[in-house]
Amino acid sequence: MARRLRSVELDFAESAPVRLAFTAHLSAEPAAVYRALADEVSDTPTWFSSVSAARPLDGGAGREIRLRGGVFFRETIMARDPGERYAYRIDETNAPGVTALLENWRLTPDGSGTTVRWTMASDGPALFRLAMRAARPGIGQSFKGAMRNLGRRLAATPEA
């Protein structure tokens, strides 16, 4: 059953009670990384293995994401800064405990590639906060695998 989460703004990425941030370097240019994150939403499961399905909603103003295991998110895009930032707020989910969730992707040119910084900002009751902190290593491994897969995918894709 879907639940509506608390509506948060972009500053929640800096003020949330739980903020998990992870960084990776990709050889691809920021524009290519941004395109994979923001424009090629339906392809997300090909490089982010915890995602089983992804589709844009409302003409690209939102997304619906399904994770392996049955969790789903209905999201609103909060920031679209090509080559720099992509952020979305989760508005509805069936995930237990969470009361607010925002994900923020920052892209920074780094030599001939991109430094990707992903922040998952969340809130919920004390037990949820504890569980999220405990899940940090697993979420970090999932992110690292996704970035490795995305890096390979982008390296195999000729620039458009």
PDB file of C-alpha atoms in Angstrom:
ATOM      1  CA  MET A   1       0.000   0.000   0.000  1.00  0.00           C
ATOM      2  CA  ALA A   2       1.380   3.393  -0.999  1.00  0.00           C
ATOM      3  CA  ARG A   3       1.891   6.107   1.569  1.00  0.00           C
ATOM      4  CA  ARG A   4       2.344   9.800   0.903  1.00  0.00           C
ATOM      5  CA  LEU A   5       5.600  11.178   2.317  1.00  0.00           C
ATOM      6  CA  ARG A   6       6.272  14.633   3.744  1.00  0.00           C
ATOM      7  CA  SER A   7       7.000  17.131   0.999  1.00  0.00           C
ATOM      8  CA  VAL A   8      10.561  18.469   1.276  1.00  0.00           C
ATOM      9  CA  GLU A   9      12.572  20.980  -0.726  1.00  0.00           C
ATOM     10  CA  LEU A  10      16.115  20.799  -2.144  1.00  0.00           C
ATOM     11  CA  ASP A  11      17.703  22.076   1.078  1.00  0.00           C
ATOM     12  CA  PHE A  12      16.626  18.790   2.716  1.00  0.00           C
ATOM     13  CA  ALA A  13      19.741  17.279   1.096  1.00  0.00           C
ATOM     14  CA  GLU A  14      21.769  19.322   3.612  1.00  0.00           C
ATOM     15  CA  SER A  15      19.416  19.315   6.612  1.00  0.00           C
ATOM     16  CA  ALA A  16      17.890  15.819   6.743  1.00  0.00           C
ATOM     17  CA  PRO A  17      18.388  13.823   9.960  1.00  0.00           C
ATOM     18  CA  VAL A  18      20.002  11.027   7.921  1.00  0.00           C
ATOM     19  CA  ARG A  19      22.227  11.863   4.952  1.00  0.00           C
ATOM     20  CA  LEU A  20      24.101   9.099   3.199  1.00  0.00           C
ATOM     21  CA  ALA A  21      26.545  10.440   0.610  1.00  0.00           C
ATOM     22  CA  PHE A  22      28.676   8.431  -1.780  1.00  0.00           C
ATOM     23  CA  THR A  23      31.187   9.498  -4.418  1.00  0.00           C
ATOM     24  CA  ALA A  24      32.596   7.816  -7.517  1.00  0.00           C
ATOM     25  CA  HIS A  25      34.685   8.837 -10.508  1.00  0.00           C
ATOM     26  CA  LEU A  26      33.554   8.018 -14.040  1.00  0.00           C
ATOM     27  CA  SER A  27      35.609   8.450 -17.204  1.00  0.00           C
ATOM     28  CA  ALA A  28      32.604   9.889 -19.062  1.00  0.00           C
ATOM     29  CA  GLU A  29      31.926  13.603 -19.414  1.00  0.00           C
ATOM     30  CA  PRO A  30      29.291  15.186 -17.100  1.00  0.00           C
ATOM     31  CA  ALA A  31      26.840  15.657 -20.003  1.00  0.00           C
ATOM     32  CA  ALA A  32      26.847  11.908 -20.750  1.00  0.00           C
ATOM     33  CA  VAL A  33      26.412  10.990 -17.073  1.00  0.00           C
ATOM     34  CA  TYR A  34      23.578  13.495 -16.726  1.00  0.00           C
ATOM     35  CA  ARG A  35      21.868  12.119 -19.822  1.00  0.00           C
ATOM     36  CA  ALA A  36      21.968   8.591 -18.339  1.00  0.00           C
ATOM     37  CA  LEU A  37      20.532   9.811 -15.007  1.00  0.00           C
ATOM     38  CA  ALA A  38      17.915  12.290 -16.170  1.00  0.00           C
ATOM     39  CA  ASP A  39      17.013  11.617 -19.788  1.00  0.00           C
ATOM     40  CA  GLU A  40      17.373   7.843 -20.159  1.00  0.00           C
ATOM     41  CA  VAL A  41      15.322   6.968 -17.062  1.00  0.00           C
ATOM     42  CA  SER A  42      13.897   3.755 -18.534  1.00  0.00           C
ATOM     43  CA  ASP A  43      17.453   2.396 -19.003  1.00  0.00           C
ATOM     44  CA  THR A  44      18.313   2.714 -15.289  1.00  0.00           C
ATOM     45  CA  PRO A  45      17.800  -1.016 -14.557  1.00  0.00           C
ATOM     46  CA  THR A  46      20.534  -1.865 -17.089  1.00  0.00           C
ATOM     47  CA  TRP A  47      23.183  -0.244 -14.894  1.00  0.00           C
ATOM     48  CA  PHE A  48      21.655   0.053 -11.383  1.00  0.00           C
ATOM     49  CA  SER A  49      21.021  -3.565 -10.427  1.00  0.00           C
ATOM     50  CA  SER A  50      18.789  -2.835  -7.419  1.00  0.00           C
ATOM     51  CA  VAL A  51      16.298  -1.120  -9.782  1.00  0.00           C
ATOM     52  CA  SER A  52      13.934  -3.520 -11.564  1.00  0.00           C
ATOM     53  CA  ALA A  53      11.922  -0.902 -13.493  1.00  0.00           C
ATOM     54  CA  ALA A  54      12.004   2.850 -14.097  1.00  0.00           C
ATOM     55  CA  ARG A  55       9.817   5.116 -16.156  1.00  0.00           C
ATOM     56  CA  PRO A  56       9.365   8.852 -16.550  1.00  0.00           C
ATOM     57  CA  LEU A  57       5.994  10.328 -15.548  1.00  0.00           C
ATOM     58  CA  ASP A  58       4.157  13.546 -16.315  1.00  0.00           C
ATOM     59  CA  GLY A  59       6.254  14.435 -19.357  1.00  0.00           C
ATOM     60  CA  GLY A  60       9.504  13.993 -17.427  1.00  0.00           C
ATOM     61  CA  ALA A  61       8.418  15.979 -14.336  1.00  0.00           C
ATOM     62  CA  GLY A  62       8.369  12.779 -12.291  1.00  0.00           C
ATOM     63  CA  ARG A  63       9.473   9.169 -12.218  1.00  0.00           C
ATOM     64  CA  GLU A  64       8.251   5.825 -11.020  1.00  0.00           C
ATOM     65  CA  ILE A  65      10.954   3.493  -9.738  1.00  0.00           C
ATOM     66  CA  ARG A  66      10.580  -0.135  -8.708  1.00  0.00           C
ATOM     67  CA  LEU A  67      13.302  -1.881  -6.739  1.00  0.00           C
ATOM     68  CA  ARG A  68      13.997  -5.590  -6.638  1.00  0.00           C
ATOM     69  CA  GLY A  69      12.047  -6.939  -3.694  1.00  0.00           C
ATOM     70  CA  GLY A  70       8.910  -4.921  -4.402  1.00  0.00           C
ATOM     71  CA  VAL A  71       9.599  -1.425  -3.038  1.00  0.00           C
ATOM     72  CA  PHE A  72       8.410   1.360  -5.308  1.00  0.00           C
ATOM     73  CA  PHE A  73       8.792   5.131  -5.392  1.00  0.00           C
ATOM     74  CA  ARG A  74       6.744   7.816  -7.132  1.00  0.00           C
ATOM     75  CA  GLU A  75       8.972  10.859  -7.441  1.00  0.00           C
ATOM     76  CA  THR A  76       8.914  14.537  -8.394  1.00  0.00           C
ATOM     77  CA  ILE A  77      11.962  15.980 -10.146  1.00  0.00           C
ATOM     78  CA  MET A  78      13.238  18.886  -8.029  1.00  0.00           C
ATOM     79  CA  ALA A  79      16.348  19.970  -9.981  1.00  0.00           C
ATOM     80  CA  ARG A  80      17.449  19.497 -13.582  1.00  0.00           C
ATOM     81  CA  ASP A  81      20.727  21.260 -14.175  1.00  0.00           C
ATOM     82  CA  PRO A  82      22.236  19.520 -17.236  1.00  0.00           C
ATOM     83  CA  GLY A  83      25.734  18.235 -16.585  1.00  0.00           C
ATOM     84  CA  GLU A  84      25.637  19.445 -12.956  1.00  0.00           C
ATOM     85  CA  ARG A  85      22.708  18.278 -10.836  1.00  0.00           C
ATOM     86  CA  TYR A  86      19.718  15.983 -10.863  1.00  0.00           C
ATOM     87  CA  ALA A  87      17.505  15.703  -7.775  1.00  0.00           C
ATOM     88  CA  TYR A  88      14.143  14.209  -6.952  1.00  0.00           C
ATOM     89  CA  ARG A  89      11.815  13.946  -3.977  1.00  0.00           C
ATOM     90  CA  ILE A  90       9.973  10.728  -3.209  1.00  0.00           C
ATOM     91  CA  ASP A  91       6.280  11.563  -2.832  1.00  0.00           C
ATOM     92  CA  GLU A  92       4.803   8.079  -2.438  1.00  0.00           C
ATOM     93  CA  THR A  93       6.255   4.714  -1.469  1.00  0.00           C
ATOM     94  CA  ASN A  94       5.441   1.398   0.103  1.00  0.00           C
ATOM     95  CA  ALA A  95       8.800   1.336   1.959  1.00  0.00           C
ATOM     96  CA  PRO A  96       8.227   1.042   5.715  1.00  0.00           C
ATOM     97  CA  GLY A  97       9.209   3.738   8.193  1.00  0.00           C
ATOM     98  CA  VAL A  98      10.354   6.518   5.892  1.00  0.00           C
ATOM     99  CA  THR A  99       8.527   9.849   6.259  1.00  0.00           C
ATOM    100  CA  ALA A 100      10.649  11.994   3.876  1.00  0.00           C
ATOM    101  CA  LEU A 101      13.217  11.152   1.199  1.00  0.00           C
ATOM    102  CA  LEU A 102      15.161  13.174  -1.356  1.00  0.00           C
ATOM    103  CA  GLU A 103      18.000  12.046  -3.603  1.00  0.00           C
ATOM    104  CA  ASN A 104      20.497  14.510  -5.010  1.00  0.00           C
ATOM    105  CA  TRP A 105      23.057  13.703  -7.733  1.00  0.00           C
ATOM    106  CA  ARG A 106      25.888  16.234  -8.198  1.00  0.00           C
ATOM    107  CA  LEU A 107      28.194  16.003 -11.204  1.00  0.00           C
ATOM    108  CA  THR A 108      31.555  17.762 -11.230  1.00  0.00           C
ATOM    109  CA  PRO A 109      34.046  17.774 -14.123  1.00  0.00           C
ATOM    110  CA  ASP A 110      37.188  15.926 -13.052  1.00  0.00           C
ATOM    111  CA  GLY A 111      39.973  15.784 -15.621  1.00  0.00           C
ATOM    112  CA  SER A 112      38.517  13.977 -18.619  1.00  0.00           C
ATOM    113  CA  GLY A 113      35.693  12.500 -16.554  1.00  0.00           C
ATOM    114  CA  THR A 114      33.152  13.221 -13.841  1.00  0.00           C
ATOM    115  CA  THR A 115      32.983  12.972 -10.077  1.00  0.00           C
ATOM    116  CA  VAL A 116      29.505  11.764  -9.146  1.00  0.00           C
ATOM    117  CA  ARG A 117      28.219  12.513  -5.639  1.00  0.00           C
ATOM    118  CA  TRP A 118      24.921  10.893  -4.669  1.00  0.00           C
ATOM    119  CA  THR A 119      23.217  11.992  -1.464  1.00  0.00           C
ATOM    120  CA  MET A 120      20.239  10.131  -0.064  1.00  0.00           C
ATOM    121  CA  ALA A 121      18.560  12.396   2.500  1.00  0.00           C
ATOM    122  CA  SER A 122      15.853  10.844   4.659  1.00  0.00           C
ATOM    123  CA  ASP A 123      13.763  11.088   7.793  1.00  0.00           C
ATOM    124  CA  GLY A 124      11.597   8.762   9.798  1.00  0.00           C
ATOM    125  CA  PRO A 125      11.160   7.457  13.337  1.00  0.00           C
ATOM    126  CA  ALA A 126      14.247   6.614  15.418  1.00  0.00           C
ATOM    127  CA  LEU A 127      14.227   2.952  14.350  1.00  0.00           C
ATOM    128  CA  PHE A 128      14.137   3.931  10.665  1.00  0.00           C
ATOM    129  CA  ARG A 129      17.037   6.361  11.150  1.00  0.00           C
ATOM    130  CA  LEU A 130      19.063   3.653  12.878  1.00  0.00           C
ATOM    131  CA  ALA A 131      18.267   1.168  10.115  1.00  0.00           C
ATOM    132  CA  MET A 132      19.323   3.640   7.407  1.00  0.00           C
ATOM    133  CA  ARG A 133      22.641   4.305   9.134  1.00  0.00           C
ATOM    134  CA  ALA A 134      23.193   0.560   9.510  1.00  0.00           C
ATOM    135  CA  ALA A 135      22.378   0.080   5.806  1.00  0.00           C
ATOM    136  CA  ARG A 136      25.074   2.581   4.727  1.00  0.00           C
ATOM    137  CA  PRO A 137      27.657  -0.084   3.726  1.00  0.00           C
ATOM    138  CA  GLY A 138      25.150  -2.022   1.614  1.00  0.00           C
ATOM    139  CA  ILE A 139      23.763   1.105  -0.027  1.00  0.00           C
ATOM    140  CA  GLY A 140      27.337   2.224  -0.703  1.00  0.00           C
ATOM    141  CA  GLN A 141      28.170  -1.101  -2.363  1.00  0.00           C
ATOM    142  CA  SER A 142      25.031  -0.841  -4.487  1.00  0.00           C
ATOM    143  CA  PHE A 143      26.058   2.683  -5.558  1.00  0.00           C
ATOM    144  CA  LYS A 144      29.635   1.600  -6.378  1.00  0.00           C
ATOM    145  CA  GLY A 145      28.360  -1.297  -8.486  1.00  0.00           C
ATOM    146  CA  ALA A 146      25.926   0.993 -10.279  1.00  0.00           C
ATOM    147  CA  MET A 147      28.663   3.505 -11.052  1.00  0.00           C
ATOM    148  CA  ARG A 148      30.971   0.741 -12.307  1.00  0.00           C
ATOM    149  CA  ASN A 149      28.173  -0.526 -14.582  1.00  0.00           C
ATOM    150  CA  LEU A 150      27.270   2.976 -15.750  1.00  0.00           C
ATOM    151  CA  GLY A 151      30.927   3.744 -16.468  1.00  0.00           C
ATOM    152  CA  ARG A 152      31.189   0.603 -18.639  1.00  0.00           C
ATOM    153  CA  ARG A 153      27.926   1.414 -20.395  1.00  0.00           C
ATOM    154  CA  LEU A 154      28.997   4.981 -21.184  1.00  0.00           C
ATOM    155  CA  ALA A 155      32.452   3.853 -22.350  1.00  0.00           C
ATOM    156  CA  ALA A 156      30.761   1.504 -24.845  1.00  0.00           C
ATOM    157  CA  THR A 157      28.390   4.218 -26.114  1.00  0.00           C
ATOM    158  CA  PRO A 158      29.709   6.544 -28.818  1.00  0.00           C
ATOM    159  CA  GLU A 159      29.165  10.230 -28.086  1.00  0.00           C
ATOM    160  CA  ALA A 160      26.010  11.533 -29.755  1.00  0.00           C
TER     161      ALA A 160
END
